[in-house]
Tab-separated table of N, CA, C and O in Angstrom:
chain	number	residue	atom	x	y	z
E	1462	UNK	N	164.090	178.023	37.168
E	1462	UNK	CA	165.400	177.625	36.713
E	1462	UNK	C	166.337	177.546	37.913
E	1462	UNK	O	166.363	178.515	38.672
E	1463	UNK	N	167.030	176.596	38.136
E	1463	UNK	CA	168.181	176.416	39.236
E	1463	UNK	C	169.764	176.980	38.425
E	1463	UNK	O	170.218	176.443	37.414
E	1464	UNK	N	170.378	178.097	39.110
E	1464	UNK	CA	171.320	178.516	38.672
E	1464	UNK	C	172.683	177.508	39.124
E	1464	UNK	O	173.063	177.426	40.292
E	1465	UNK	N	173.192	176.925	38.220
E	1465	UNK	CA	174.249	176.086	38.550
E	1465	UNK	C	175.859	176.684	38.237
E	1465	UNK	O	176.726	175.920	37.812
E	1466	UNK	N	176.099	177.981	38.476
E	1466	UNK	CA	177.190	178.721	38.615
E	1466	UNK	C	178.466	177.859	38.713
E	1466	UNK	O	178.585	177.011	39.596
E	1467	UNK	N	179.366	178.082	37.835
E	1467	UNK	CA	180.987	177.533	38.403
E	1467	UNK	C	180.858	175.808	37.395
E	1467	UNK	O	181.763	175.103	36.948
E	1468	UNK	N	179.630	175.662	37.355
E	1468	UNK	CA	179.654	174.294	36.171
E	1468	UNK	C	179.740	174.595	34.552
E	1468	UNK	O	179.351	175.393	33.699
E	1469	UNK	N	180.519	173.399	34.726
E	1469	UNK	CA	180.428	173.406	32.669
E	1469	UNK	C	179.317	172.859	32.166
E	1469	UNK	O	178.954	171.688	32.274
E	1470	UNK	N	178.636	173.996	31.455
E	1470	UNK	CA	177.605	173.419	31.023
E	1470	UNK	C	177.797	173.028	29.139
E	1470	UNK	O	176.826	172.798	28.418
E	1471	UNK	N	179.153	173.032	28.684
E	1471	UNK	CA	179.723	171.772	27.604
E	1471	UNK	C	179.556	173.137	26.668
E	1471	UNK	O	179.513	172.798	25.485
E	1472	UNK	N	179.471	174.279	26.800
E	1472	UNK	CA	179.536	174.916	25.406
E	1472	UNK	C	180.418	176.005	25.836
E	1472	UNK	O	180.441	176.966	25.067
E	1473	UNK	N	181.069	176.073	26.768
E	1473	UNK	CA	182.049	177.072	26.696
E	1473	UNK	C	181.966	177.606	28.038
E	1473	UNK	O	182.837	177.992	28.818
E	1474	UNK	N	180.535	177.525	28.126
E	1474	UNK	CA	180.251	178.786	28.982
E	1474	UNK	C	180.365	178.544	30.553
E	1474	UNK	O	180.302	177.378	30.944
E	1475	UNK	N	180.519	179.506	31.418
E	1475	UNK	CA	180.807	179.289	32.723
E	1475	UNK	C	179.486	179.488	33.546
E	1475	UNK	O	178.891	180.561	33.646
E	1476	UNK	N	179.137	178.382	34.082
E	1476	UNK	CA	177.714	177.874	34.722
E	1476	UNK	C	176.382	178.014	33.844
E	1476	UNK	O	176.470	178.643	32.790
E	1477	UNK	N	175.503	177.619	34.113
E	1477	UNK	CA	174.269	178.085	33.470
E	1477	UNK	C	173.402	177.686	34.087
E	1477	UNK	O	173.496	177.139	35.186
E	1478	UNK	N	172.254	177.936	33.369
E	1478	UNK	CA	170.364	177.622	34.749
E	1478	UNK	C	169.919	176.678	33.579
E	1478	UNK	O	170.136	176.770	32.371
E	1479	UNK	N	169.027	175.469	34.517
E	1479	UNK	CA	168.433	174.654	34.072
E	1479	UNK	C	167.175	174.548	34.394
E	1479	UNK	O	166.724	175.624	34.787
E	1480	UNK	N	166.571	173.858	34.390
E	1480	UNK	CA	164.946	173.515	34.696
E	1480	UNK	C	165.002	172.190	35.904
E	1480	UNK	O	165.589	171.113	35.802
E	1481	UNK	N	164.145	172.733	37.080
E	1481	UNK	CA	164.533	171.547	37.536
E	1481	UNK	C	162.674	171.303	36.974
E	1481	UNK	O	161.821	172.150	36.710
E	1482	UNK	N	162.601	169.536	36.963
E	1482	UNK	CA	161.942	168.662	36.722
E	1482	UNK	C	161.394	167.621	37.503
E	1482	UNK	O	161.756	167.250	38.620
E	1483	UNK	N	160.443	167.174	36.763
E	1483	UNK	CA	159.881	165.444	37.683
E	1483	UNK	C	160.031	164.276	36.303
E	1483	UNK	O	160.274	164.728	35.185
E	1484	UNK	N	159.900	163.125	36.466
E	1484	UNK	CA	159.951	162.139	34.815
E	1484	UNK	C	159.070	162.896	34.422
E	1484	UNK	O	159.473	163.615	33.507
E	1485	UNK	N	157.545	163.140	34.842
E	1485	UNK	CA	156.254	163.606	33.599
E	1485	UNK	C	157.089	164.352	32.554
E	1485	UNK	O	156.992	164.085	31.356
E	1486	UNK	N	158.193	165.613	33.198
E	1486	UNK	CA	158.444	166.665	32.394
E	1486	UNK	C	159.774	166.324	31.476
E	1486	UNK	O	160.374	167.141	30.778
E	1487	UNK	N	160.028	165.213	31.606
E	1487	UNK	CA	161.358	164.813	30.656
E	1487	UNK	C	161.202	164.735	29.247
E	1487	UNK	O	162.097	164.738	28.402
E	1488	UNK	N	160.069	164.670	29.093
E	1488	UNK	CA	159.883	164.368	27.265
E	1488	UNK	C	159.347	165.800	26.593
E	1488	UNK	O	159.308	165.934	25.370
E	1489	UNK	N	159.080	166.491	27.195
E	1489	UNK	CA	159.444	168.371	27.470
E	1489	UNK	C	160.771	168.645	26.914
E	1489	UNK	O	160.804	169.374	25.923
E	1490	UNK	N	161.583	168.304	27.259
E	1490	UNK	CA	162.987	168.727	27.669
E	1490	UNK	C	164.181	167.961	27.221
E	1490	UNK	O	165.320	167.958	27.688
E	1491	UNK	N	163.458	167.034	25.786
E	1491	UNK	CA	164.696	165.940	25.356
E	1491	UNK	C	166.082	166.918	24.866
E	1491	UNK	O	165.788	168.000	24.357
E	1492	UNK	N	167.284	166.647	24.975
E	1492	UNK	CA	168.277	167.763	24.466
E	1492	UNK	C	168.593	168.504	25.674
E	1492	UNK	O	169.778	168.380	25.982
E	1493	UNK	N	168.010	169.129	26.344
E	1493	UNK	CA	168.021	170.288	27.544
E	1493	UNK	C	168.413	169.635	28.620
E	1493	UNK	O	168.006	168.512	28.917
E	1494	UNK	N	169.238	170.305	29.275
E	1494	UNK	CA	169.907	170.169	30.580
E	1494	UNK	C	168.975	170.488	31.673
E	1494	UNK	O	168.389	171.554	31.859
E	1495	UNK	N	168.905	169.015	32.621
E	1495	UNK	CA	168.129	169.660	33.724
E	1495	UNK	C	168.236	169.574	35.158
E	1495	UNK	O	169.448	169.461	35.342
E	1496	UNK	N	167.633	169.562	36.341
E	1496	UNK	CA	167.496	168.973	37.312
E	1496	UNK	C	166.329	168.191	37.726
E	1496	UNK	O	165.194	168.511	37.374
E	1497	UNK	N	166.608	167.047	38.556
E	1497	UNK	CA	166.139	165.903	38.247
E	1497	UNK	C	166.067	165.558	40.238
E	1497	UNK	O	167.086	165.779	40.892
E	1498	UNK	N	165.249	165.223	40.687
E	1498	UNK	CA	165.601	164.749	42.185
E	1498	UNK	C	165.025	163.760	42.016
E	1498	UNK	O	164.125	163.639	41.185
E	1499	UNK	N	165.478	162.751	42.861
E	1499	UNK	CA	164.572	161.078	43.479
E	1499	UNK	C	165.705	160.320	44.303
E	1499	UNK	O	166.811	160.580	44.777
E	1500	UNK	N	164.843	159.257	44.218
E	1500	UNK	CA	165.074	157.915	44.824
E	1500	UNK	C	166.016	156.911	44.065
E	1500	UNK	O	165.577	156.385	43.043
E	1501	UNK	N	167.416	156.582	44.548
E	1501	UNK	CA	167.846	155.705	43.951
E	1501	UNK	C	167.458	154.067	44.302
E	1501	UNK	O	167.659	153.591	45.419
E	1502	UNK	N	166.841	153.251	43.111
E	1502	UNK	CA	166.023	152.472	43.447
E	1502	UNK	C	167.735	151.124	42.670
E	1502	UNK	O	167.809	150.032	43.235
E	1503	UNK	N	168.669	151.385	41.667
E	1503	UNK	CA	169.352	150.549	41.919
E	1503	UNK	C	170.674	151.036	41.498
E	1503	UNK	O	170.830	152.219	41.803
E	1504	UNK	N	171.590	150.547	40.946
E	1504	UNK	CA	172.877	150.998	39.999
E	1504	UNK	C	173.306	150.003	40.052
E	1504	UNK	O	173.152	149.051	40.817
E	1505	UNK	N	174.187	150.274	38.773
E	1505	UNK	CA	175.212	149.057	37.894
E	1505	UNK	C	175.519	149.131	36.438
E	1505	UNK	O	174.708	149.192	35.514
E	1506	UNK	N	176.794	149.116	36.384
E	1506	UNK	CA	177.544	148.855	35.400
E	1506	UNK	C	177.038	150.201	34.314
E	1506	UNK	O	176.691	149.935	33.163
E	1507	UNK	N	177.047	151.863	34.905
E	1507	UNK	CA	177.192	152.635	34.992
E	1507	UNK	C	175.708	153.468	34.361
E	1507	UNK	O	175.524	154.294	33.467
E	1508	UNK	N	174.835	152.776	35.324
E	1508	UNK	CA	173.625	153.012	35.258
E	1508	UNK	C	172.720	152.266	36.249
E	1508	UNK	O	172.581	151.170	36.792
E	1509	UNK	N	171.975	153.980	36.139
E	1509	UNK	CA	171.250	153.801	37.880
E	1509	UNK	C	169.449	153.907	37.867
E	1509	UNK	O	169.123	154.550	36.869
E	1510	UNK	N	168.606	153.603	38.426
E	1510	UNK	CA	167.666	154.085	38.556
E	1510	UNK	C	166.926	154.924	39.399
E	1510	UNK	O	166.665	154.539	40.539
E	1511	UNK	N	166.457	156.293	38.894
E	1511	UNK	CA	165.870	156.690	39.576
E	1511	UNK	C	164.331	156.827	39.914
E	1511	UNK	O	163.546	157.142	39.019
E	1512	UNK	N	163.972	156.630	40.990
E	1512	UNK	CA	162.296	156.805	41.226
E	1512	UNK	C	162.204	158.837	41.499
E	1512	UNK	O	162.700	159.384	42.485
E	1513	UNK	N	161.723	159.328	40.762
E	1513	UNK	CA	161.373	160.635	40.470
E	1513	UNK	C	160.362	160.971	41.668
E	1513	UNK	O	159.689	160.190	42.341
E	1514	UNK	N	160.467	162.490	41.738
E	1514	UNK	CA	159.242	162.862	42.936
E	1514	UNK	C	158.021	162.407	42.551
E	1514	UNK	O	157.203	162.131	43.428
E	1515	UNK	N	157.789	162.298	41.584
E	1515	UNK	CA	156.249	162.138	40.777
E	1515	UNK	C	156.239	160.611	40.140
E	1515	UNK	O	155.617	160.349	39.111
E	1516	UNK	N	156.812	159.887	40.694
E	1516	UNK	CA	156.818	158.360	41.180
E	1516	UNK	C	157.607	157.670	39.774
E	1516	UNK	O	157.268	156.515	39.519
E	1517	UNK	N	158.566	158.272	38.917
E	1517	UNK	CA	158.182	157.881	37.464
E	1517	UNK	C	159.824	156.823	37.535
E	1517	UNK	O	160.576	157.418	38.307
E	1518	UNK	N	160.331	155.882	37.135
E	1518	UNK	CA	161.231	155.075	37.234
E	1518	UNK	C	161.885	155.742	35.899
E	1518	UNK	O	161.236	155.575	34.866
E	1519	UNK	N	163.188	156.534	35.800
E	1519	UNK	CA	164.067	157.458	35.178
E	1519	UNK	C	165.554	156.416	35.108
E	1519	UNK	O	165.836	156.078	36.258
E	1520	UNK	N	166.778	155.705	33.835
E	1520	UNK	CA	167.797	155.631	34.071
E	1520	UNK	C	168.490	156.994	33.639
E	1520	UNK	O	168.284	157.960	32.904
E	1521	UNK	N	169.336	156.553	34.437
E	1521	UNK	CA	170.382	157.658	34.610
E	1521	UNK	C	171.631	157.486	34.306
E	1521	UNK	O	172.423	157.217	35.210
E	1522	UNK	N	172.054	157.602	33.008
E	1522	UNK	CA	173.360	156.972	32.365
E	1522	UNK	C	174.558	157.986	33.004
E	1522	UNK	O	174.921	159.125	32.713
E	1523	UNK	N	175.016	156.938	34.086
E	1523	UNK	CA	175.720	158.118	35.072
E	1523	UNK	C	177.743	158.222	34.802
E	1523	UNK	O	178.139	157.347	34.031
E	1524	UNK	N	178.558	158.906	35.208
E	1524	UNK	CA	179.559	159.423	34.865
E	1524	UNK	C	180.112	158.427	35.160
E	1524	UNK	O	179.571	157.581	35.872
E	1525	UNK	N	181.159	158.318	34.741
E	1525	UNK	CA	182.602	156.809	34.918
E	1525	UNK	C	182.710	156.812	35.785
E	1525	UNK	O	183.084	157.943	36.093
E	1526	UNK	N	182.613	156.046	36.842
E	1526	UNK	CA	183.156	155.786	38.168
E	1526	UNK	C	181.956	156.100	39.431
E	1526	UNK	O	181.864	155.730	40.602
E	1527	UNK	N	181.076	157.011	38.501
E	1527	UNK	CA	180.039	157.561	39.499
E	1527	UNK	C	178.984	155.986	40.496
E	1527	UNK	O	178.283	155.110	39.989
E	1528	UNK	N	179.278	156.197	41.768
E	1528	UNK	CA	177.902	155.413	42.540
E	1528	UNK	C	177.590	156.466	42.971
E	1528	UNK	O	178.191	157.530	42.826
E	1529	UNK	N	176.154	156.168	43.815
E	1529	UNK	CA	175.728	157.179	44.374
E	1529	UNK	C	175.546	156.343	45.694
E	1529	UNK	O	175.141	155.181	45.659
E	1530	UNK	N	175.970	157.205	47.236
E	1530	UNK	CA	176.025	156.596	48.148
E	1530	UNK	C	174.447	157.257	49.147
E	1530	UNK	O	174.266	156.730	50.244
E	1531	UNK	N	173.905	157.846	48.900
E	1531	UNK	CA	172.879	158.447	49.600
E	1531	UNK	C	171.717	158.272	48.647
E	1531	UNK	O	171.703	158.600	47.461
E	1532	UNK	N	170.365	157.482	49.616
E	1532	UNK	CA	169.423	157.134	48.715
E	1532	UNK	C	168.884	158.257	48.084
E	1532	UNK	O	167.883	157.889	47.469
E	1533	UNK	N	169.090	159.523	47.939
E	1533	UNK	CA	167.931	160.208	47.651
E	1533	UNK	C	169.293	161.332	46.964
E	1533	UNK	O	170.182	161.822	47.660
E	1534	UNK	N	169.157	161.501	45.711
E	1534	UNK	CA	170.336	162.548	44.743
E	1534	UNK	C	169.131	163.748	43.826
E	1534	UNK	O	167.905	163.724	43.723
E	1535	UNK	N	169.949	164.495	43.406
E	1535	UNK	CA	170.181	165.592	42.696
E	1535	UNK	C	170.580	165.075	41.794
E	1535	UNK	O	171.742	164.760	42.051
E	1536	UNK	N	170.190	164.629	40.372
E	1536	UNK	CA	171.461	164.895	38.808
E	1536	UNK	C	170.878	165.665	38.046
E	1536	UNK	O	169.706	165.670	37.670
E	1537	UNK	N	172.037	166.577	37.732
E	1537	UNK	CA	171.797	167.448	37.057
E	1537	UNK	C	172.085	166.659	35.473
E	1537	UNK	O	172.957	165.791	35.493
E	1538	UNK	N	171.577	166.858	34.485
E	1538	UNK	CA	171.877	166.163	33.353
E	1538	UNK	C	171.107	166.628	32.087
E	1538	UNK	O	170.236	167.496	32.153
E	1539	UNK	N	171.602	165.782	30.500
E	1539	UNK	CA	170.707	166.138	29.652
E	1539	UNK	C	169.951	164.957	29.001
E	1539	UNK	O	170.375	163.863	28.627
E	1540	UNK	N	168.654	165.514	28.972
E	1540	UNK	CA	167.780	164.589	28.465
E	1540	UNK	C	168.027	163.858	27.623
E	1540	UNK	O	168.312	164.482	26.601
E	1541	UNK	N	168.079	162.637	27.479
E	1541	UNK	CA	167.868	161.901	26.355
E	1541	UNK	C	166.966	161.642	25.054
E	1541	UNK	O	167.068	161.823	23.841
E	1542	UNK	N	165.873	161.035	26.101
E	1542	UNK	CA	164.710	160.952	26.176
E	1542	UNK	C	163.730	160.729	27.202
E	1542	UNK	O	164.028	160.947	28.376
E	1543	UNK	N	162.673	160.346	26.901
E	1543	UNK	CA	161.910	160.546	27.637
E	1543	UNK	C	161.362	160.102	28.905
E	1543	UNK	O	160.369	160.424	29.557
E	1544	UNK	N	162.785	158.838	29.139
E	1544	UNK	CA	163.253	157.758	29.868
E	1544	UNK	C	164.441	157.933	30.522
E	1544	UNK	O	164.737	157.310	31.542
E	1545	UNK	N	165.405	159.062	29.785
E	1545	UNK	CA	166.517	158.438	30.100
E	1545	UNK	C	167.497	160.344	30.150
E	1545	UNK	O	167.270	161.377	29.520
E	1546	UNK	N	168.393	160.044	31.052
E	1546	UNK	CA	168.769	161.286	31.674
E	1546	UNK	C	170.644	160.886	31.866
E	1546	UNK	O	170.860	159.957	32.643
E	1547	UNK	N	171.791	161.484	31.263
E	1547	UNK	CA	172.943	161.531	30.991
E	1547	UNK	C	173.849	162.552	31.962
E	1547	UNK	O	174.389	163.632	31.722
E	1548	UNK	N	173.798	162.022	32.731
E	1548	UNK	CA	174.781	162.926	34.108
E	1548	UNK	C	175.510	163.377	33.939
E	1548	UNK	O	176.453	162.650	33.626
E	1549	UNK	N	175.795	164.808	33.965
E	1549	UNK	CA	176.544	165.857	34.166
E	1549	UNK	C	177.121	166.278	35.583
E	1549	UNK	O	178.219	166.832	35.522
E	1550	UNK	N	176.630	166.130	36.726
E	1550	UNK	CA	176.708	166.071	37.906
E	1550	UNK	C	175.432	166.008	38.861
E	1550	UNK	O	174.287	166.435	39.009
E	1551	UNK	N	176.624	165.006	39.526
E	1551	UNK	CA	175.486	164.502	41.013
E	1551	UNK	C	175.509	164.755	42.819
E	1551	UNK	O	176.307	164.187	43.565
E	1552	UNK	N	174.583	165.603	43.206
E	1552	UNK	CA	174.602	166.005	44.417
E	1552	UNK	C	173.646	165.119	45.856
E	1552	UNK	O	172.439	164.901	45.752
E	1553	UNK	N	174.122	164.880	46.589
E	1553	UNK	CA	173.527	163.677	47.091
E	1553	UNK	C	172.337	164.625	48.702
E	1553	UNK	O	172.825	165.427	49.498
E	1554	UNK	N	171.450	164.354	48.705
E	1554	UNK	CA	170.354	165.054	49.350
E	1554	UNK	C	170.456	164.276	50.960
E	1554	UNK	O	170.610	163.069	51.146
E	1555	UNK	N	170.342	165.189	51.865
E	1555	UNK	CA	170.395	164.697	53.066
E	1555	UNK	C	168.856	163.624	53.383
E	1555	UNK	O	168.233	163.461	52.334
E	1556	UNK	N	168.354	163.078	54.331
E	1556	UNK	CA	167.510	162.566	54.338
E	1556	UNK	C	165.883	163.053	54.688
E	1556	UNK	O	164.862	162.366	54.676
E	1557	UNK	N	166.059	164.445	54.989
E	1557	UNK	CA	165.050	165.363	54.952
E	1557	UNK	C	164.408	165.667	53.606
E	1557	UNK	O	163.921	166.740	53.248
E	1558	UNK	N	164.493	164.540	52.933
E	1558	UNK	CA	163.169	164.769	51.586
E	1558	UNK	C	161.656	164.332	51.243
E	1558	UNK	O	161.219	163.182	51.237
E	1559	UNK	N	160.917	165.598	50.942
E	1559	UNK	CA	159.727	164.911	51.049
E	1559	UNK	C	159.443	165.216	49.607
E	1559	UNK	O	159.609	166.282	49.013
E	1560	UNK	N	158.852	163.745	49.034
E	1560	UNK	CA	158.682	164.064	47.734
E	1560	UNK	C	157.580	164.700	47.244
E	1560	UNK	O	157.553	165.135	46.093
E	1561	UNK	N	156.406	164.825	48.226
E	1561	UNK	CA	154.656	165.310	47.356
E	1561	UNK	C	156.124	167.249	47.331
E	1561	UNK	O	156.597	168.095	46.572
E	1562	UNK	N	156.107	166.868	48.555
E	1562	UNK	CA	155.875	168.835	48.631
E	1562	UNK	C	157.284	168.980	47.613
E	1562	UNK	O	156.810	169.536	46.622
E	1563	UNK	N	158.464	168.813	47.395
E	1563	UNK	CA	159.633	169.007	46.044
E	1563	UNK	C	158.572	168.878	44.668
E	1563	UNK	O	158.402	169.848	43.929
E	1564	UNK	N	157.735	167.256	44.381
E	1564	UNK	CA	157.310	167.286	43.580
E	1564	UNK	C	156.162	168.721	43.302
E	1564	UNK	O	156.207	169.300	42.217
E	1565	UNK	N	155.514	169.021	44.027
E	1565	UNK	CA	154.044	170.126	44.257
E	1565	UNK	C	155.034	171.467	44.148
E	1565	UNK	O	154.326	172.457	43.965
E	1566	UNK	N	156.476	171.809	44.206
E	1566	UNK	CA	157.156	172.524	43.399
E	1566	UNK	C	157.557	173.083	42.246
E	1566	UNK	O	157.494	174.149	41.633
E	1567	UNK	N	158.165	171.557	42.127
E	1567	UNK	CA	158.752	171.442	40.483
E	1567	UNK	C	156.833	171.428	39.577
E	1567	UNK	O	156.909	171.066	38.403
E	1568	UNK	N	155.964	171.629	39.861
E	1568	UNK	CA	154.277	171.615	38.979
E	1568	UNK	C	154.279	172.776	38.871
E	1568	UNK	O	154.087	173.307	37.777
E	1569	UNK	N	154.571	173.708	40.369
E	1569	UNK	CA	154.681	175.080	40.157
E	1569	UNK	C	155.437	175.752	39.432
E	1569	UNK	O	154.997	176.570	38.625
E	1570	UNK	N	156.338	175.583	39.555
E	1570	UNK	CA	157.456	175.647	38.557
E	1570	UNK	C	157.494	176.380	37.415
E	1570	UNK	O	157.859	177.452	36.932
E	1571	UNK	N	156.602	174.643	37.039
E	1571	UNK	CA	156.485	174.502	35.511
E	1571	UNK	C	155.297	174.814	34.514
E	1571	UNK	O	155.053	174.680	33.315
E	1572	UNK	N	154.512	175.446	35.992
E	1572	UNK	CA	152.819	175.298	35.279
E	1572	UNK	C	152.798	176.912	36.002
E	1572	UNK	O	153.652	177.770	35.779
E	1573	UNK	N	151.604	177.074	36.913
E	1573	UNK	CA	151.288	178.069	37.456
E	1573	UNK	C	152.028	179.368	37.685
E	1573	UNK	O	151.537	180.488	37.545
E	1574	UNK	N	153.152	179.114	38.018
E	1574	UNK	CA	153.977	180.283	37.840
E	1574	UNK	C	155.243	179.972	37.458
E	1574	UNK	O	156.189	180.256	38.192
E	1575	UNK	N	155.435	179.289	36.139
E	1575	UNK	CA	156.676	179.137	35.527
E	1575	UNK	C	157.206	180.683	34.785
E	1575	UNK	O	158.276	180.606	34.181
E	1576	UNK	N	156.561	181.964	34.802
E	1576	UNK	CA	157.448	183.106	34.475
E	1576	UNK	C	157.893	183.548	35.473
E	1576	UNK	O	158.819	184.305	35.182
E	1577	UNK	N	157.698	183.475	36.775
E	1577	UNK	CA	158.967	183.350	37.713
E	1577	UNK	C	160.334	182.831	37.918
E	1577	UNK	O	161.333	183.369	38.395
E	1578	UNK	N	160.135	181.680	37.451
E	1578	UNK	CA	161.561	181.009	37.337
E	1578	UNK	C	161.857	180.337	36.278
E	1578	UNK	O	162.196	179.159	36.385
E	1579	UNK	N	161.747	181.267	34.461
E	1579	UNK	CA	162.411	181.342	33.566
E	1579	UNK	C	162.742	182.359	33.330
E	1579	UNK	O	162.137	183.382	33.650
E	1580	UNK	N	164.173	182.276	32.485
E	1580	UNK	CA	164.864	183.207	32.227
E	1580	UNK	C	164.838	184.056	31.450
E	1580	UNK	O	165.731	184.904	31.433
């Protein structure tokens, strides 16, 4: 779980932890708030695409006004479905990303030792 402290996470409450993710794990997690890393592959007219660590083409129905100026973001958001991811906030990743080893994370994560990092 990534602790996102100091954010509204829409129910009152002050910050909360999410799951970070790859696309495979989005249809896991329809409803649930998550984290999400990739590749911005386009945007427009307030929707973007992302290429996921785990290669998966994700839109990202992103905030009013939101572009994203750095190819490679953070959105934190809630699932839609199993396609589609609703921005809550977006953090933009320096260019030091490698996707096997983030993606070979977020597996760990979520598989092998996911009672480590749930709550």
């Amino acid at each position: 779980m990534a602790d996102f402290g100091g954010m509204d996470s829409g129910d009152g409450g002050e910050g909360f932890l999410c799951a970070r993710v790859n696309g495979s794990l989005l249809s896991n997690n329809i409803g649930r708030t998550v984290s999400l890393v990739g590749t911005i592959e386009s945007q427009n007219d307030g929707l973007a695409t992302l290429l996921t660590s785990d290669g998966i083409k994700v839109t990202i129905q992103q905030q009013a006004g939101a572009y994203y100026t750095g190819p490679v973001v953070e959105i934190i958001g809630r699932v839609s479905d199993g396609q589609t991811v609703e921005e809550l906030q977006c953090r933009e990743f320096g260019g030091d990303y490698d996707k096997e080893n983030y993606n070979a994370l977020v597996e760990l994560m979520n598989g092998k030792y996911k009672e480590v990092f749930t709550a």
